[in-house]
Amino acid sequence: MEANPLEIWAAGKPSVLAAFGINAALAAEATCELLTWVRSGSGRRPRLQRRDGERWLEYYSNHRTFLADLGCALGWNPQRVARLLSAYRFLSWCTRAERVVVEATLRELCGQTPKGVYANATRFAELGKRLAADGICSPNDNGILGEIDWEALCRTSVGQFCFRVALPCWVLHGRWPGKVLCDATRWVGPDRTALDLLVGLDKQVIHHNRMQRFLHDGPASLQAGRQRRVGKALQRSTRRLSRKQIKFRIGRLIIDIAKALHVEVTSGDIRELFDAVGQVQKGLQRDADLPASPESHTKGLQRAKGFWLLPVVADMKR
């Protein structure tokens, strides 16, 4: 039986990193497909009732609520959502802790010598193996994501928030929507790019308590300037990223996570990973979205350096 290209890529790499890298690369391909699908009009925005609108705004303040609702919409049981949150918290912690502490914790988790410290370290290993085996691609394909009723998911507020706010915030700004909102509404030195992005993506965000305070507190001249800025942002359309840019940014995230785990991942490793995904999903020898030149590929990843904010911030105050 021919070896799975993703398993070949994972060979010799720490399992926690290999599984995360595979998940991220597969998610990059799925993100490209899903955003294209939603923009085509297949996932039309439903009209939100008042209760749904309040829940929508809560997703900005609490990512746990969002993940719980998304898991419910996908038919996941609470235990699966809890495992996802545990894995997320583990990687978030790794980005903050000192190297010695990370390695000691992983040794304790694994019950292994330092040489095999990363083997089977987190839930990501189990999830990564399943993703590699089942495949993940566009809404029309089989595999884990292929099992989802995308039309039904797009009729839910959590599905719409995922496709129209959360995913674009990640690939355009490298942050969770709640963090983008915090950056956009800082009392001193608000991030205008974040403000334009968020209001362009989601006009409902102007009803969030934090945005309301930003627009209506303080001197009248300050309020007027901010309201003009938001008014202009409401009239603009959000810029789009190419498939290449999305994959460069996801590739950079894998490199940054590897650095947090004190493991070196090169631009060549990222190229091989996306090529492996292309082989598994589409039968291609290489990912056609990325440049063939190694130099161009390396430069694309370098341009994405500093894009991701690690660790991802916890829930913010409303």
mmCIF file with all atom_site columns, C-alpha atoms in Angstrom, residues 13-198:
data_model
loop_
_atom_site.group_PDB
_atom_site.id
_atom_site.type_symbol
_atom_site.label_atom_id
_atom_site.label_alt_id
_atom_site.label_comp_id
_atom_site.label_asym_id
_atom_site.label_entity_id
_atom_site.label_seq_id
_atom_site.pdbx_PDB_ins_code
_atom_site.Cartn_x
_atom_site.Cartn_y
_atom_site.Cartn_z
_atom_site.occupancy
_atom_site.B_iso_or_equiv
_atom_site.pdbx_formal_charge
_atom_site.auth_seq_id
_atom_site.auth_comp_id
_atom_site.auth_asym_id
_atom_site.auth_atom_id
_atom_site.pdbx_PDB_model_num
ATOM 1   C CA . LYS A 1 13  ? 8.838   15.428 13.420 1.00 0.00 ? 13  LYS A CA 1
ATOM 2   C CA . PRO A 1 14  ? 7.448   15.876 16.943 1.00 0.00 ? 14  PRO A CA 1
ATOM 3   C CA . SER A 1 15  ? 3.921   14.508 16.853 1.00 0.00 ? 15  SER A CA 1
ATOM 4   C CA . VAL A 1 16  ? 2.369   17.588 18.442 1.00 0.00 ? 16  VAL A CA 1
ATOM 5   C CA . LEU A 1 17  ? 3.905   19.787 15.758 1.00 0.00 ? 17  LEU A CA 1
ATOM 6   C CA . ALA A 1 18  ? 3.284   17.355 12.904 1.00 0.00 ? 18  ALA A CA 1
ATOM 7   C CA . ALA A 1 19  ? -0.378  17.037 13.790 1.00 0.00 ? 19  ALA A CA 1
ATOM 8   C CA . PHE A 1 20  ? -0.840  20.795 14.196 1.00 0.00 ? 20  PHE A CA 1
ATOM 9   C CA . GLY A 1 21  ? 0.968   21.477 10.930 1.00 0.00 ? 21  GLY A CA 1
ATOM 10  C CA . ILE A 1 22  ? -1.162  18.967 9.034  1.00 0.00 ? 22  ILE A CA 1
ATOM 11  C CA . ASN A 1 23  ? -4.349  20.400 10.542 1.00 0.00 ? 23  ASN A CA 1
ATOM 12  C CA . ALA A 1 24  ? -3.326  23.955 9.684  1.00 0.00 ? 24  ALA A CA 1
ATOM 13  C CA . ALA A 1 25  ? -2.341  23.142 6.095  1.00 0.00 ? 25  ALA A CA 1
ATOM 14  C CA . LEU A 1 26  ? -5.550  21.212 5.519  1.00 0.00 ? 26  LEU A CA 1
ATOM 15  C CA . ALA A 1 27  ? -7.519  24.064 7.071  1.00 0.00 ? 27  ALA A CA 1
ATOM 16  C CA . ALA A 1 28  ? -5.778  26.541 4.740  1.00 0.00 ? 28  ALA A CA 1
ATOM 17  C CA . GLU A 1 29  ? -7.071  24.664 1.706  1.00 0.00 ? 29  GLU A CA 1
ATOM 18  C CA . ALA A 1 30  ? -10.535 24.389 3.243  1.00 0.00 ? 30  ALA A CA 1
ATOM 19  C CA . THR A 1 31  ? -10.520 28.108 4.115  1.00 0.00 ? 31  THR A CA 1
ATOM 20  C CA . CYS A 1 32  ? -9.776  29.042 0.499  1.00 0.00 ? 32  CYS A CA 1
ATOM 21  C CA . GLU A 1 33  ? -12.600 26.816 -0.721 1.00 0.00 ? 33  GLU A CA 1
ATOM 22  C CA . LEU A 1 34  ? -15.113 27.934 1.894  1.00 0.00 ? 34  LEU A CA 1
ATOM 23  C CA . LEU A 1 35  ? -14.525 31.665 1.457  1.00 0.00 ? 35  LEU A CA 1
ATOM 24  C CA . THR A 1 36  ? -14.911 31.273 -2.312 1.00 0.00 ? 36  THR A CA 1
ATOM 25  C CA . TRP A 1 37  ? -18.097 29.286 -1.764 1.00 0.00 ? 37  TRP A CA 1
ATOM 26  C CA . VAL A 1 38  ? -19.598 31.891 0.567  1.00 0.00 ? 38  VAL A CA 1
ATOM 27  C CA . ARG A 1 39  ? -18.658 34.803 -1.729 1.00 0.00 ? 39  ARG A CA 1
ATOM 28  C CA . SER A 1 40  ? -20.299 33.047 -4.671 1.00 0.00 ? 40  SER A CA 1
ATOM 29  C CA . GLY A 1 41  ? -23.646 33.491 -2.948 1.00 0.00 ? 41  GLY A CA 1
ATOM 30  C CA . SER A 1 42  ? -24.071 29.844 -1.991 1.00 0.00 ? 42  SER A CA 1
ATOM 31  C CA . GLY A 1 43  ? -23.991 30.790 1.672  1.00 0.00 ? 43  GLY A CA 1
ATOM 32  C CA . ARG A 1 44  ? -26.390 33.712 1.732  1.00 0.00 ? 44  ARG A CA 1
ATOM 33  C CA . ARG A 1 45  ? -26.652 35.663 4.945  1.00 0.00 ? 45  ARG A CA 1
ATOM 34  C CA . PRO A 1 46  ? -29.910 34.976 6.813  1.00 0.00 ? 46  PRO A CA 1
ATOM 35  C CA . ARG A 1 47  ? -31.801 37.755 8.520  1.00 0.00 ? 47  ARG A CA 1
ATOM 36  C CA . LEU A 1 48  ? -30.952 37.577 12.212 1.00 0.00 ? 48  LEU A CA 1
ATOM 37  C CA . GLN A 1 49  ? -33.682 37.758 14.811 1.00 0.00 ? 49  GLN A CA 1
ATOM 38  C CA . ARG A 1 50  ? -33.042 39.864 17.922 1.00 0.00 ? 50  ARG A CA 1
ATOM 39  C CA . ARG A 1 51  ? -32.011 36.865 20.010 1.00 0.00 ? 51  ARG A CA 1
ATOM 40  C CA . ASP A 1 52  ? -29.601 35.672 17.330 1.00 0.00 ? 52  ASP A CA 1
ATOM 41  C CA . GLY A 1 53  ? -28.220 39.186 17.004 1.00 0.00 ? 53  GLY A CA 1
ATOM 42  C CA . GLU A 1 54  ? -27.397 39.312 20.714 1.00 0.00 ? 54  GLU A CA 1
ATOM 43  C CA . ARG A 1 55  ? -25.748 35.914 20.516 1.00 0.00 ? 55  ARG A CA 1
ATOM 44  C CA . TRP A 1 56  ? -23.794 37.075 17.451 1.00 0.00 ? 56  TRP A CA 1
ATOM 45  C CA . LEU A 1 57  ? -22.301 39.977 19.399 1.00 0.00 ? 57  LEU A CA 1
ATOM 46  C CA . GLU A 1 58  ? -21.469 37.644 22.278 1.00 0.00 ? 58  GLU A CA 1
ATOM 47  C CA . TYR A 1 59  ? -19.181 35.649 19.965 1.00 0.00 ? 59  TYR A CA 1
ATOM 48  C CA . TYR A 1 60  ? -16.837 38.645 19.919 1.00 0.00 ? 60  TYR A CA 1
ATOM 49  C CA . SER A 1 61  ? -16.555 38.600 23.696 1.00 0.00 ? 61  SER A CA 1
ATOM 50  C CA . ASN A 1 62  ? -16.366 34.862 24.290 1.00 0.00 ? 62  ASN A CA 1
ATOM 51  C CA . HIS A 1 63  ? -14.696 32.440 21.892 1.00 0.00 ? 63  HIS A CA 1
ATOM 52  C CA . ARG A 1 64  ? -15.802 29.521 24.086 1.00 0.00 ? 64  ARG A CA 1
ATOM 53  C CA . THR A 1 65  ? -19.441 30.361 23.401 1.00 0.00 ? 65  THR A CA 1
ATOM 54  C CA . PHE A 1 66  ? -18.678 30.486 19.685 1.00 0.00 ? 66  PHE A CA 1
ATOM 55  C CA . LEU A 1 67  ? -16.901 27.115 19.695 1.00 0.00 ? 67  LEU A CA 1
ATOM 56  C CA . ALA A 1 68  ? -19.665 25.504 21.753 1.00 0.00 ? 68  ALA A CA 1
ATOM 57  C CA . ASP A 1 69  ? -22.368 26.769 19.369 1.00 0.00 ? 69  ASP A CA 1
ATOM 58  C CA . LEU A 1 70  ? -20.321 25.801 16.313 1.00 0.00 ? 70  LEU A CA 1
ATOM 59  C CA . GLY A 1 71  ? -19.781 22.327 17.732 1.00 0.00 ? 71  GLY A CA 1
ATOM 60  C CA . CYS A 1 72  ? -23.512 21.999 18.335 1.00 0.00 ? 72  CYS A CA 1
ATOM 61  C CA . ALA A 1 73  ? -24.300 23.140 14.775 1.00 0.00 ? 73  ALA A CA 1
ATOM 62  C CA . LEU A 1 74  ? -21.801 20.581 13.448 1.00 0.00 ? 74  LEU A CA 1
ATOM 63  C CA . GLY A 1 75  ? -23.336 17.824 15.554 1.00 0.00 ? 75  GLY A CA 1
ATOM 64  C CA . TRP A 1 76  ? -20.267 17.433 17.767 1.00 0.00 ? 76  TRP A CA 1
ATOM 65  C CA . ASN A 1 77  ? -20.716 16.173 21.302 1.00 0.00 ? 77  ASN A CA 1
ATOM 66  C CA . PRO A 1 78  ? -19.559 18.390 24.221 1.00 0.00 ? 78  PRO A CA 1
ATOM 67  C CA . GLN A 1 79  ? -16.557 16.138 24.868 1.00 0.00 ? 79  GLN A CA 1
ATOM 68  C CA . ARG A 1 80  ? -15.202 16.795 21.381 1.00 0.00 ? 80  ARG A CA 1
ATOM 69  C CA . VAL A 1 81  ? -15.536 20.551 21.836 1.00 0.00 ? 81  VAL A CA 1
ATOM 70  C CA . ALA A 1 82  ? -13.809 20.249 25.224 1.00 0.00 ? 82  ALA A CA 1
ATOM 71  C CA . ARG A 1 83  ? -10.891 18.391 23.619 1.00 0.00 ? 83  ARG A CA 1
ATOM 72  C CA . LEU A 1 84  ? -10.586 21.108 20.995 1.00 0.00 ? 84  LEU A CA 1
ATOM 73  C CA . LEU A 1 85  ? -10.462 23.792 23.695 1.00 0.00 ? 85  LEU A CA 1
ATOM 74  C CA . SER A 1 86  ? -7.898  21.790 25.678 1.00 0.00 ? 86  SER A CA 1
ATOM 75  C CA . ALA A 1 87  ? -5.622  21.501 22.656 1.00 0.00 ? 87  ALA A CA 1
ATOM 76  C CA . TYR A 1 88  ? -6.055  25.217 21.931 1.00 0.00 ? 88  TYR A CA 1
ATOM 77  C CA . ARG A 1 89  ? -5.190  26.150 25.518 1.00 0.00 ? 89  ARG A CA 1
ATOM 78  C CA . PHE A 1 90  ? -2.129  23.900 25.475 1.00 0.00 ? 90  PHE A CA 1
ATOM 79  C CA . LEU A 1 91  ? -0.660  25.534 22.376 1.00 0.00 ? 91  LEU A CA 1
ATOM 80  C CA . SER A 1 92  ? -1.545  28.981 23.693 1.00 0.00 ? 92  SER A CA 1
ATOM 81  C CA . TRP A 1 93  ? 0.308   28.167 26.913 1.00 0.00 ? 93  TRP A CA 1
ATOM 82  C CA . CYS A 1 94  ? 3.348   26.916 24.977 1.00 0.00 ? 94  CYS A CA 1
ATOM 83  C CA . THR A 1 95  ? 3.714   30.321 23.337 1.00 0.00 ? 95  THR A CA 1
ATOM 84  C CA . ARG A 1 96  ? 4.055   31.972 26.756 1.00 0.00 ? 96  ARG A CA 1
ATOM 85  C CA . ALA A 1 97  ? 6.051   29.473 28.809 1.00 0.00 ? 97  ALA A CA 1
ATOM 86  C CA . GLU A 1 98  ? 9.823   29.156 28.963 1.00 0.00 ? 98  GLU A CA 1
ATOM 87  C CA . ARG A 1 99  ? 11.479  26.395 26.975 1.00 0.00 ? 99  ARG A CA 1
ATOM 88  C CA . VAL A 1 100 ? 12.549  24.400 30.039 1.00 0.00 ? 100 VAL A CA 1
ATOM 89  C CA . VAL A 1 101 ? 9.009   24.468 31.420 1.00 0.00 ? 101 VAL A CA 1
ATOM 90  C CA . VAL A 1 102 ? 7.465   23.414 28.092 1.00 0.00 ? 102 VAL A CA 1
ATOM 91  C CA . GLU A 1 103 ? 9.864   20.493 27.718 1.00 0.00 ? 103 GLU A CA 1
ATOM 92  C CA . ALA A 1 104 ? 9.360   19.390 31.332 1.00 0.00 ? 104 ALA A CA 1
ATOM 93  C CA . THR A 1 105 ? 5.587   19.477 30.927 1.00 0.00 ? 105 THR A CA 1
ATOM 94  C CA . LEU A 1 106 ? 5.712   17.495 27.710 1.00 0.00 ? 106 LEU A CA 1
ATOM 95  C CA . ARG A 1 107 ? 7.993   14.914 29.340 1.00 0.00 ? 107 ARG A CA 1
ATOM 96  C CA . GLU A 1 108 ? 5.432   14.535 32.116 1.00 0.00 ? 108 GLU A CA 1
ATOM 97  C CA . LEU A 1 109 ? 2.576   14.215 29.614 1.00 0.00 ? 109 LEU A CA 1
ATOM 98  C CA . CYS A 1 110 ? 4.438   11.633 27.570 1.00 0.00 ? 110 CYS A CA 1
ATOM 99  C CA . GLY A 1 111 ? 6.230   9.772  30.324 1.00 0.00 ? 111 GLY A CA 1
ATOM 100 C CA . GLN A 1 112 ? 9.231   9.631  28.005 1.00 0.00 ? 112 GLN A CA 1
ATOM 101 C CA . THR A 1 113 ? 12.890  10.615 27.902 1.00 0.00 ? 113 THR A CA 1
ATOM 102 C CA . PRO A 1 114 ? 13.853  14.050 26.512 1.00 0.00 ? 114 PRO A CA 1
ATOM 103 C CA . LYS A 1 115 ? 14.746  12.411 23.198 1.00 0.00 ? 115 LYS A CA 1
ATOM 104 C CA . GLY A 1 116 ? 11.110  11.448 22.609 1.00 0.00 ? 116 GLY A CA 1
ATOM 105 C CA . VAL A 1 117 ? 9.641   14.353 24.525 1.00 0.00 ? 117 VAL A CA 1
ATOM 106 C CA . TYR A 1 118 ? 7.147   15.472 21.895 1.00 0.00 ? 118 TYR A CA 1
ATOM 107 C CA . ALA A 1 119 ? 5.756   12.065 20.911 1.00 0.00 ? 119 ALA A CA 1
ATOM 108 C CA . ASN A 1 120 ? 1.994   11.795 21.520 1.00 0.00 ? 120 ASN A CA 1
ATOM 109 C CA . ALA A 1 121 ? 2.026   15.028 23.528 1.00 0.00 ? 121 ALA A CA 1
ATOM 110 C CA . THR A 1 122 ? -1.504  16.328 22.963 1.00 0.00 ? 122 THR A CA 1
ATOM 111 C CA . ARG A 1 123 ? -4.888  15.638 21.457 1.00 0.00 ? 123 ARG A CA 1
ATOM 112 C CA . PHE A 1 124 ? -3.634  17.140 18.218 1.00 0.00 ? 124 PHE A CA 1
ATOM 113 C CA . ALA A 1 125 ? -1.848  13.908 17.380 1.00 0.00 ? 125 ALA A CA 1
ATOM 114 C CA . GLU A 1 126 ? -5.095  11.937 17.434 1.00 0.00 ? 126 GLU A CA 1
ATOM 115 C CA . LEU A 1 127 ? -7.002  14.598 15.505 1.00 0.00 ? 127 LEU A CA 1
ATOM 116 C CA . GLY A 1 128 ? -4.205  15.026 12.977 1.00 0.00 ? 128 GLY A CA 1
ATOM 117 C CA . LYS A 1 129 ? -4.110  11.323 12.170 1.00 0.00 ? 129 LYS A CA 1
ATOM 118 C CA . ARG A 1 130 ? -7.828  11.280 11.491 1.00 0.00 ? 130 ARG A CA 1
ATOM 119 C CA . LEU A 1 131 ? -7.634  14.340 9.275  1.00 0.00 ? 131 LEU A CA 1
ATOM 120 C CA . ALA A 1 132 ? -4.729  12.878 7.333  1.00 0.00 ? 132 ALA A CA 1
ATOM 121 C CA . ALA A 1 133 ? -6.599  9.622  6.839  1.00 0.00 ? 133 ALA A CA 1
ATOM 122 C CA . ASP A 1 134 ? -10.020 11.025 5.973  1.00 0.00 ? 134 ASP A CA 1
ATOM 123 C CA . GLY A 1 135 ? -9.057  14.106 4.015  1.00 0.00 ? 135 GLY A CA 1
ATOM 124 C CA . ILE A 1 136 ? -10.562 17.551 4.109  1.00 0.00 ? 136 ILE A CA 1
ATOM 125 C CA . CYS A 1 137 ? -11.322 19.751 1.143  1.00 0.00 ? 137 CYS A CA 1
ATOM 126 C CA . SER A 1 138 ? -14.160 21.681 -0.451 1.00 0.00 ? 138 SER A CA 1
ATOM 127 C CA . PRO A 1 139 ? -17.820 21.328 0.587  1.00 0.00 ? 139 PRO A CA 1
ATOM 128 C CA . ASN A 1 140 ? -18.411 18.950 -2.325 1.00 0.00 ? 140 ASN A CA 1
ATOM 129 C CA . ASP A 1 141 ? -15.822 16.372 -1.275 1.00 0.00 ? 141 ASP A CA 1
ATOM 130 C CA . ASN A 1 142 ? -15.856 13.524 1.189  1.00 0.00 ? 142 ASN A CA 1
ATOM 131 C CA . GLY A 1 143 ? -13.955 13.505 4.464  1.00 0.00 ? 143 GLY A CA 1
ATOM 132 C CA . ILE A 1 144 ? -14.498 15.162 7.814  1.00 0.00 ? 144 ILE A CA 1
ATOM 133 C CA . LEU A 1 145 ? -15.677 18.513 6.437  1.00 0.00 ? 145 LEU A CA 1
ATOM 134 C CA . GLY A 1 146 ? -17.370 16.856 3.492  1.00 0.00 ? 146 GLY A CA 1
ATOM 135 C CA . GLU A 1 147 ? -19.861 15.310 5.918  1.00 0.00 ? 147 GLU A CA 1
ATOM 136 C CA . ILE A 1 148 ? -21.197 18.727 6.912  1.00 0.00 ? 148 ILE A CA 1
ATOM 137 C CA . ASP A 1 149 ? -24.425 20.149 5.511  1.00 0.00 ? 149 ASP A CA 1
ATOM 138 C CA . TRP A 1 150 ? -22.992 23.519 4.478  1.00 0.00 ? 150 TRP A CA 1
ATOM 139 C CA . GLU A 1 151 ? -26.308 24.976 3.381  1.00 0.00 ? 151 GLU A CA 1
ATOM 140 C CA . ALA A 1 152 ? -27.807 24.201 6.791  1.00 0.00 ? 152 ALA A CA 1
ATOM 141 C CA . LEU A 1 153 ? -24.745 25.539 8.619  1.00 0.00 ? 153 LEU A CA 1
ATOM 142 C CA . CYS A 1 154 ? -24.935 28.797 6.669  1.00 0.00 ? 154 CYS A CA 1
ATOM 143 C CA . ARG A 1 155 ? -28.518 29.239 7.836  1.00 0.00 ? 155 ARG A CA 1
ATOM 144 C CA . THR A 1 156 ? -27.303 29.442 11.434 1.00 0.00 ? 156 THR A CA 1
ATOM 145 C CA . SER A 1 157 ? -25.890 32.581 13.018 1.00 0.00 ? 157 SER A CA 1
ATOM 146 C CA . VAL A 1 158 ? -22.793 30.730 14.247 1.00 0.00 ? 158 VAL A CA 1
ATOM 147 C CA . GLY A 1 159 ? -22.080 29.433 10.742 1.00 0.00 ? 159 GLY A CA 1
ATOM 148 C CA . GLN A 1 160 ? -22.388 32.912 9.298  1.00 0.00 ? 160 GLN A CA 1
ATOM 149 C CA . PHE A 1 161 ? -20.137 34.339 12.004 1.00 0.00 ? 161 PHE A CA 1
ATOM 150 C CA . CYS A 1 162 ? -17.557 31.661 11.254 1.00 0.00 ? 162 CYS A CA 1
ATOM 151 C CA . PHE A 1 163 ? -17.460 32.254 7.488  1.00 0.00 ? 163 PHE A CA 1
ATOM 152 C CA . ARG A 1 164 ? -18.063 36.007 7.334  1.00 0.00 ? 164 ARG A CA 1
ATOM 153 C CA . VAL A 1 165 ? -16.242 37.252 10.438 1.00 0.00 ? 165 VAL A CA 1
ATOM 154 C CA . ALA A 1 166 ? -13.991 34.712 12.171 1.00 0.00 ? 166 ALA A CA 1
ATOM 155 C CA . LEU A 1 167 ? -12.213 33.224 9.148  1.00 0.00 ? 167 LEU A CA 1
ATOM 156 C CA . PRO A 1 168 ? -11.675 36.598 7.406  1.00 0.00 ? 168 PRO A CA 1
ATOM 157 C CA . CYS A 1 169 ? -10.357 38.128 10.657 1.00 0.00 ? 169 CYS A CA 1
ATOM 158 C CA . TRP A 1 170 ? -7.851  35.316 10.957 1.00 0.00 ? 170 TRP A CA 1
ATOM 159 C CA . VAL A 1 171 ? -6.552  35.461 7.409  1.00 0.00 ? 171 VAL A CA 1
ATOM 160 C CA . LEU A 1 172 ? -6.713  39.262 7.046  1.00 0.00 ? 172 LEU A CA 1
ATOM 161 C CA . HIS A 1 173 ? -5.592  40.368 10.517 1.00 0.00 ? 173 HIS A CA 1
ATOM 162 C CA . GLY A 1 174 ? -4.113  37.300 12.213 1.00 0.00 ? 174 GLY A CA 1
ATOM 163 C CA . ARG A 1 175 ? -6.369  37.658 15.243 1.00 0.00 ? 175 ARG A CA 1
ATOM 164 C CA . TRP A 1 176 ? -9.613  36.448 16.733 1.00 0.00 ? 176 TRP A CA 1
ATOM 165 C CA . PRO A 1 177 ? -12.530 38.867 16.052 1.00 0.00 ? 177 PRO A CA 1
ATOM 166 C CA . GLY A 1 178 ? -12.665 39.843 19.728 1.00 0.00 ? 178 GLY A CA 1
ATOM 167 C CA . LYS A 1 179 ? -9.017  40.912 19.620 1.00 0.00 ? 179 LYS A CA 1
ATOM 168 C CA . VAL A 1 180 ? -9.603  42.831 16.380 1.00 0.00 ? 180 VAL A CA 1
ATOM 169 C CA . LEU A 1 181 ? -12.477 44.622 18.133 1.00 0.00 ? 181 LEU A CA 1
ATOM 170 C CA . CYS A 1 182 ? -10.216 45.436 21.098 1.00 0.00 ? 182 CYS A CA 1
ATOM 171 C CA . ASP A 1 183 ? -7.539  46.832 18.778 1.00 0.00 ? 183 ASP A CA 1
ATOM 172 C CA . ALA A 1 184 ? -10.092 48.852 16.817 1.00 0.00 ? 184 ALA A CA 1
ATOM 173 C CA . THR A 1 185 ? -11.666 50.445 19.897 1.00 0.00 ? 185 THR A CA 1
ATOM 174 C CA . ARG A 1 186 ? -8.649  51.213 22.072 1.00 0.00 ? 186 ARG A CA 1
ATOM 175 C CA . TRP A 1 187 ? -9.275  54.493 23.840 1.00 0.00 ? 187 TRP A CA 1
ATOM 176 C CA . VAL A 1 188 ? -5.728  55.668 23.098 1.00 0.00 ? 188 VAL A CA 1
ATOM 177 C CA . GLY A 1 189 ? -4.361  54.958 19.645 1.00 0.00 ? 189 GLY A CA 1
ATOM 178 C CA . PRO A 1 190 ? -7.125  52.823 18.125 1.00 0.00 ? 190 PRO A CA 1
ATOM 179 C CA . ASP A 1 191 ? -6.004  50.624 15.232 1.00 0.00 ? 191 ASP A CA 1
ATOM 180 C CA . ARG A 1 192 ? -7.647  52.186 12.182 1.00 0.00 ? 192 ARG A CA 1
ATOM 181 C CA . THR A 1 193 ? -6.811  49.232 9.961  1.00 0.00 ? 193 THR A CA 1
ATOM 182 C CA . ALA A 1 194 ? -8.541  46.887 12.402 1.00 0.00 ? 194 ALA A CA 1
ATOM 183 C CA . LEU A 1 195 ? -11.528 49.234 12.611 1.00 0.00 ? 195 LEU A CA 1
ATOM 184 C CA . ASP A 1 196 ? -11.917 49.429 8.830  1.00 0.00 ? 196 ASP A CA 1
ATOM 185 C CA . LEU A 1 197 ? -11.549 45.661 8.506  1.00 0.00 ? 197 LEU A CA 1
ATOM 186 C CA . LEU A 1 198 ? -14.070 44.776 11.186 1.00 0.00 ? 198 LEU A CA 1
#
